[in-house]
Amino acid sequence: MNSRDRVIFSINHKQPDKIPIDLGSSTVTGISGIAYNNLKNYLKIEGPTRIIDVIQQLANVDMKFIDLFGVDALDVNRISAEGNDWYEFRLNNGDIVEFPSWFLPVRNADGSFITKDEDGTIISKMSAESAFFDQMYYPYENGYPENFSNLKADLKKISWIVHSHSSNLNTDELRGKLIELKERTNKALVMSGGVKLLEFGFFIRRMDNFLIDMITDKAKVSELLDIFVDMHLAGLEKKCKAVGDIVDIIRFGDDLGMTSGPFMDLGTFRELLKPRYRVLCDYVKKHSKMKIFLHSCGSIKQYIPDLIDAGFDIINPVQTNCYDMDPLKLKTEFGKDITFWGGGVDTASVINRGSPEEVRKDVLKRCEIFYKDGGFIFAPIHNILSEVPPQNIVAAYNAVREFNGEKALM
């Protein structure tokens, strides 16, 4: 099997020749620029560290690593990362990275960084000790406007939206480059769909306010969610038409859970979110061949049957260190109906704090659980963060290779 075959086979719940592997095919299966620099130094691999996700400070994973680690999926945004519109930037820890030319953070005297919009509003901040930018401005934090006629302009003051990195190529150029990339690499291609419902509410209203609104002001929330659906349908129409026959997986994202449990009861989920997810999933399935990947952190087991029913094919990051997210139970109950893209190594306590041998054992145990009958793409639980030692990253991917019967990286 080539990489794309392997990924599609697994998503279709057929046993592939080996576990498919991901590193950097999305902004939820990526690696921090600092961790990436450390990994480059450890493996003595040269080349720039280009920050493909400026909010989370994630690096574009170079094809040298893709080949070395045996990665089977690629982010279509790597097209823009392979261009020349970048400049060098020194982080507070001394690391040199490259930022896209449109991202121009200002360093304050205390070592923090801020970004502003055209009006001078501070929209994001990274403290001197942090390795990512926090959203600082919430347009409706103090209440909703009388109507949503200015919504699109308001959304442009949200850092997660303004600083989303996407290709600036026209449709024909992008299509041509993706066809060439697919033919040259035989990798599965993953694209962000830009689809968020709950999180758009968090972005614009602030998380605590929006969760309260879902109980106390359902009419206003429903009105806003319907506008979000229409906006996303317009975006999906363009993406499906342009590359829906080339890209293999399209990614949606809504964090539905916390470590301790889900954000909302099942009734609220079914009333406000599930019907709208179904509309969006139905559109993708009707107008493309793409599989639908939902990123949702936290404890989400109670939603999984409804997510399957709504049309999702894949869930990520499979945060098994959360309440009611035991990997064996997830695989046993839902493994025939949904693919687990993630859950491959614990990023909260093992890959960042354990020894290489502890990492190896954790990965092998999880591979044993998730591999049977397909439905599993190996990736860590969410992104590899800045504190993760490079030897532990190597240990994790070596463990998958061991399970697959392949030689170690080193």
mmCIF file of N, CA and C in Angstrom, residues 27 52-56 77 102-103 115-117 123-124 133-140 150-167 192-205 224 228 231-232 239 253-254:
data_model
loop_
_atom_site.group_PDB
_atom_site.id
_atom_site.type_symbol
_atom_site.label_atom_id
_atom_site.label_comp_id
_atom_site.label_asym_id
_atom_site.label_seq_id
_atom_site.Cartn_x
_atom_site.Cartn_y
_atom_site.Cartn_z
ATOM 1 N N THR A 27 -3.315 21.385 12.153
ATOM 2 C CA THR A 27 -2.910 22.220 13.283
ATOM 3 C C THR A 27 -3.372 21.636 14.619
ATOM 4 N N ILE A 52 3.745 27.595 10.710
ATOM 5 C CA ILE A 52 2.578 27.494 9.842
ATOM 6 C C ILE A 52 1.291 27.874 10.565
ATOM 7 N N ASP A 53 1.277 27.746 11.905
ATOM 8 C CA ASP A 53 0.147 28.176 12.727
ATOM 9 C C ASP A 53 0.706 29.160 13.745
ATOM 10 N N VAL A 54 0.466 30.453 13.521
ATOM 11 C CA VAL A 54 1.127 31.470 14.333
ATOM 12 C C VAL A 54 0.518 31.595 15.723
ATOM 13 N N ILE A 55 -0.743 31.238 15.891
ATOM 14 C CA ILE A 55 -1.363 31.302 17.209
ATOM 15 C C ILE A 55 -0.766 30.232 18.116
ATOM 16 N N GLN A 56 -0.771 28.994 17.644
ATOM 17 C CA GLN A 56 -0.235 27.890 18.445
ATOM 18 C C GLN A 56 1.273 27.734 18.283
ATOM 19 N N ASN A 77 -1.870 23.106 3.489
ATOM 20 C CA ASN A 77 -1.280 24.423 3.722
ATOM 21 C C ASN A 77 0.233 24.428 3.577
ATOM 22 N N TRP A 102 2.977 38.413 6.679
ATOM 23 C CA TRP A 102 1.813 39.156 7.143
ATOM 24 C C TRP A 102 1.671 39.145 8.659
ATOM 25 N N PHE A 103 2.458 38.331 9.361
ATOM 26 C CA PHE A 103 2.342 38.230 10.814
ATOM 27 C C PHE A 103 3.459 39.042 11.449
ATOM 28 N N THR A 115 -0.215 41.384 19.090
ATOM 29 C CA THR A 115 -0.603 41.713 17.718
ATOM 30 C C THR A 115 -1.836 42.602 17.777
ATOM 31 N N LYS A 116 -1.941 43.486 16.801
ATOM 32 C CA LYS A 116 -3.065 44.417 16.728
ATOM 33 C C LYS A 116 -3.738 44.307 15.370
ATOM 34 N N ASP A 117 -5.006 44.695 15.325
ATOM 35 C CA ASP A 117 -5.677 44.764 14.033
ATOM 36 C C ASP A 117 -5.480 46.148 13.428
ATOM 37 N N ILE A 123 -5.355 42.133 19.697
ATOM 38 C CA ILE A 123 -6.199 40.952 19.489
ATOM 39 C C ILE A 123 -5.555 39.660 20.003
ATOM 40 N N SER A 124 -4.232 39.664 20.213
ATOM 41 C CA SER A 124 -3.603 38.468 20.788
ATOM 42 C C SER A 124 -2.340 38.874 21.536
ATOM 43 N N PHE A 133 0.118 32.224 21.421
ATOM 44 C CA PHE A 133 -0.625 33.466 21.577
ATOM 45 C C PHE A 133 -2.030 33.192 22.108
ATOM 46 N N ASP A 134 -2.457 34.028 23.038
ATOM 47 C CA ASP A 134 -3.820 33.960 23.571
ATOM 48 C C ASP A 134 -4.697 35.008 22.894
ATOM 49 N N GLN A 135 -5.957 34.658 22.665
ATOM 50 C CA GLN A 135 -6.929 35.630 22.190
ATOM 51 C C GLN A 135 -7.163 36.675 23.279
ATOM 52 N N MET A 136 -7.188 37.954 22.898
ATOM 53 C CA MET A 136 -7.345 39.030 23.878
ATOM 54 C C MET A 136 -8.633 39.825 23.705
ATOM 55 N N TYR A 137 -9.252 39.732 22.533
ATOM 56 C CA TYR A 137 -10.430 40.571 22.285
ATOM 57 C C TYR A 137 -11.607 39.700 21.874
ATOM 58 N N TYR A 138 -12.751 39.912 22.531
ATOM 59 C CA TYR A 138 -13.982 39.178 22.253
ATOM 60 C C TYR A 138 -15.053 40.207 21.886
ATOM 61 N N PRO A 139 -15.447 40.293 20.632
ATOM 62 C CA PRO A 139 -16.322 41.388 20.181
ATOM 63 C C PRO A 139 -17.622 41.530 20.965
ATOM 64 N N TYR A 140 -18.226 40.408 21.391
ATOM 65 C CA TYR A 140 -19.511 40.484 22.090
ATOM 66 C C TYR A 140 -19.379 40.103 23.567
ATOM 67 N N ASN A 150 -23.305 43.394 11.357
ATOM 68 C CA ASN A 150 -21.867 43.712 11.308
ATOM 69 C C ASN A 150 -21.004 42.511 11.703
ATOM 70 N N LEU A 151 -21.605 41.308 11.677
ATOM 71 C CA LEU A 151 -20.908 40.127 12.202
ATOM 72 C C LEU A 151 -19.592 39.845 11.482
ATOM 73 N N LYS A 152 -19.598 39.913 10.160
ATOM 74 C CA LYS A 152 -18.375 39.582 9.430
ATOM 75 C C LYS A 152 -17.228 40.505 9.812
ATOM 76 N N ALA A 153 -17.517 41.785 9.989
ATOM 77 C CA ALA A 153 -16.472 42.719 10.422
ATOM 78 C C ALA A 153 -16.024 42.406 11.844
ATOM 79 N N ASP A 154 -16.966 42.035 12.698
ATOM 80 C CA ASP A 154 -16.621 41.700 14.078
ATOM 81 C C ASP A 154 -15.721 40.466 14.141
ATOM 82 N N LEU A 155 -15.987 39.495 13.283
ATOM 83 C CA LEU A 155 -15.164 38.287 13.265
ATOM 84 C C LEU A 155 -13.724 38.584 12.865
ATOM 85 N N LYS A 156 -13.534 39.654 12.112
ATOM 86 C CA LYS A 156 -12.188 40.014 11.667
ATOM 87 C C LYS A 156 -11.347 40.629 12.781
ATOM 88 N N LYS A 157 -11.921 40.756 13.967
ATOM 89 C CA LYS A 157 -11.151 41.239 15.111
ATOM 90 C C LYS A 157 -10.782 40.086 16.050
ATOM 91 N N ILE A 158 -10.981 38.856 15.579
ATOM 92 C CA ILE A 158 -10.683 37.672 16.379
ATOM 93 C C ILE A 158 -9.385 37.051 15.882
ATOM 94 N N SER A 159 -8.425 36.891 16.766
ATOM 95 C CA SER A 159 -7.085 36.449 16.365
ATOM 96 C C SER A 159 -7.119 35.083 15.687
ATOM 97 N N TRP A 160 -7.938 34.148 16.204
ATOM 98 C CA TRP A 160 -7.997 32.809 15.619
ATOM 99 C C TRP A 160 -8.426 32.843 14.159
ATOM 100 N N ILE A 161 -9.198 33.836 13.795
ATOM 101 C CA ILE A 161 -9.693 33.952 12.422
ATOM 102 C C ILE A 161 -8.735 34.787 11.577
ATOM 103 N N VAL A 162 -8.326 35.934 12.103
ATOM 104 C CA VAL A 162 -7.440 36.831 11.349
ATOM 105 C C VAL A 162 -6.099 36.171 11.050
ATOM 106 N N HIS A 163 -5.600 35.379 11.991
ATOM 107 C CA HIS A 163 -4.264 34.800 11.854
ATOM 108 C C HIS A 163 -4.274 33.353 11.373
ATOM 109 N N SER A 164 -5.372 32.938 10.791
ATOM 110 C CA SER A 164 -5.424 31.605 10.197
ATOM 111 C C SER A 164 -4.582 31.589 8.935
ATOM 112 N N HIS A 165 -3.677 30.641 8.848
ATOM 113 C CA HIS A 165 -2.740 30.600 7.733
ATOM 114 C C HIS A 165 -3.310 29.761 6.603
ATOM 115 N N SER A 166 -3.507 30.366 5.458
ATOM 116 C CA SER A 166 -3.984 29.630 4.298
ATOM 117 C C SER A 166 -3.255 30.133 3.061
ATOM 118 N N SER A 167 -3.360 29.352 2.010
ATOM 119 C CA SER A 167 -2.652 29.693 0.779
ATOM 120 C C SER A 167 -3.242 30.942 0.140
ATOM 121 N N SER A 192 -8.124 22.020 6.164
ATOM 122 C CA SER A 192 -9.025 22.626 7.144
ATOM 123 C C SER A 192 -10.286 23.108 6.429
ATOM 124 N N GLY A 193 -11.428 22.757 7.001
ATOM 125 C CA GLY A 193 -12.690 23.253 6.451
ATOM 126 C C GLY A 193 -13.082 24.589 7.035
ATOM 127 N N GLY A 194 -12.376 25.007 8.104
ATOM 128 C CA GLY A 194 -12.713 26.266 8.754
ATOM 129 C C GLY A 194 -14.018 26.223 9.529
ATOM 130 N N VAL A 195 -14.577 25.030 9.719
ATOM 131 C CA VAL A 195 -15.911 24.904 10.304
ATOM 132 C C VAL A 195 -15.828 24.792 11.825
ATOM 133 N N LYS A 196 -16.431 25.768 12.502
ATOM 134 C CA LYS A 196 -16.577 25.768 13.950
ATOM 135 C C LYS A 196 -17.928 26.390 14.272
ATOM 136 N N LEU A 197 -18.650 25.800 15.173
ATOM 137 C CA LEU A 197 -19.912 26.374 15.630
ATOM 138 C C LEU A 197 -19.771 26.813 17.090
ATOM 139 N N LEU A 198 -19.591 25.874 17.990
ATOM 140 C CA LEU A 198 -19.413 26.207 19.402
ATOM 141 C C LEU A 198 -18.229 27.146 19.605
ATOM 142 N N GLU A 199 -17.115 26.833 18.949
ATOM 143 C CA GLU A 199 -15.913 27.649 19.171
ATOM 144 C C GLU A 199 -16.048 29.042 18.588
ATOM 145 N N PHE A 200 -16.783 29.203 17.505
ATOM 146 C CA PHE A 200 -17.033 30.556 17.014
ATOM 147 C C PHE A 200 -17.805 31.351 18.064
ATOM 148 N N GLY A 201 -18.727 30.669 18.747
ATOM 149 C CA GLY A 201 -19.422 31.332 19.849
ATOM 150 C C GLY A 201 -18.464 31.713 20.959
ATOM 151 N N PHE A 202 -17.531 30.811 21.271
ATOM 152 C CA PHE A 202 -16.507 31.118 22.282
ATOM 153 C C PHE A 202 -15.654 32.308 21.839
ATOM 154 N N PHE A 203 -15.260 32.303 20.576
ATOM 155 C CA PHE A 203 -14.371 33.353 20.067
ATOM 156 C C PHE A 203 -15.025 34.730 20.148
ATOM 157 N N ILE A 204 -16.309 34.780 19.852
ATOM 158 C CA ILE A 204 -16.940 36.084 19.719
ATOM 159 C C ILE A 204 -17.572 36.578 21.020
ATOM 160 N N ARG A 205 -17.987 35.630 21.890
ATOM 161 C CA ARG A 205 -18.728 36.002 23.099
ATOM 162 C C ARG A 205 -17.925 35.746 24.369
ATOM 163 N N LEU A 224 -27.502 33.056 15.954
ATOM 164 C CA LEU A 224 -26.078 33.193 15.645
ATOM 165 C C LEU A 224 -25.542 31.916 14.997
ATOM 166 N N PHE A 228 -23.663 31.249 11.366
ATOM 167 C CA PHE A 228 -22.398 30.530 11.219
ATOM 168 C C PHE A 228 -22.535 29.392 10.204
ATOM 169 N N MET A 231 -22.459 30.805 6.738
ATOM 170 C CA MET A 231 -21.095 31.219 6.397
ATOM 171 C C MET A 231 -20.238 30.008 6.048
ATOM 172 N N HIS A 232 -20.347 28.965 6.840
ATOM 173 C CA HIS A 232 -19.545 27.765 6.593
ATOM 174 C C HIS A 232 -19.976 27.055 5.314
ATOM 175 N N LYS A 239 -14.621 25.267 -1.372
ATOM 176 C CA LYS A 239 -13.592 24.242 -1.192
ATOM 177 C C LYS A 239 -13.955 22.944 -1.894
ATOM 178 N N GLY A 253 -13.651 21.625 13.497
ATOM 179 C CA GLY A 253 -13.123 21.684 14.857
ATOM 180 C C GLY A 253 -14.073 22.360 15.827
ATOM 181 N N ASP A 254 -14.420 21.675 16.903
ATOM 182 C CA ASP A 254 -15.234 22.240 17.984
ATOM 183 C C ASP A 254 -14.907 21.484 19.258
#
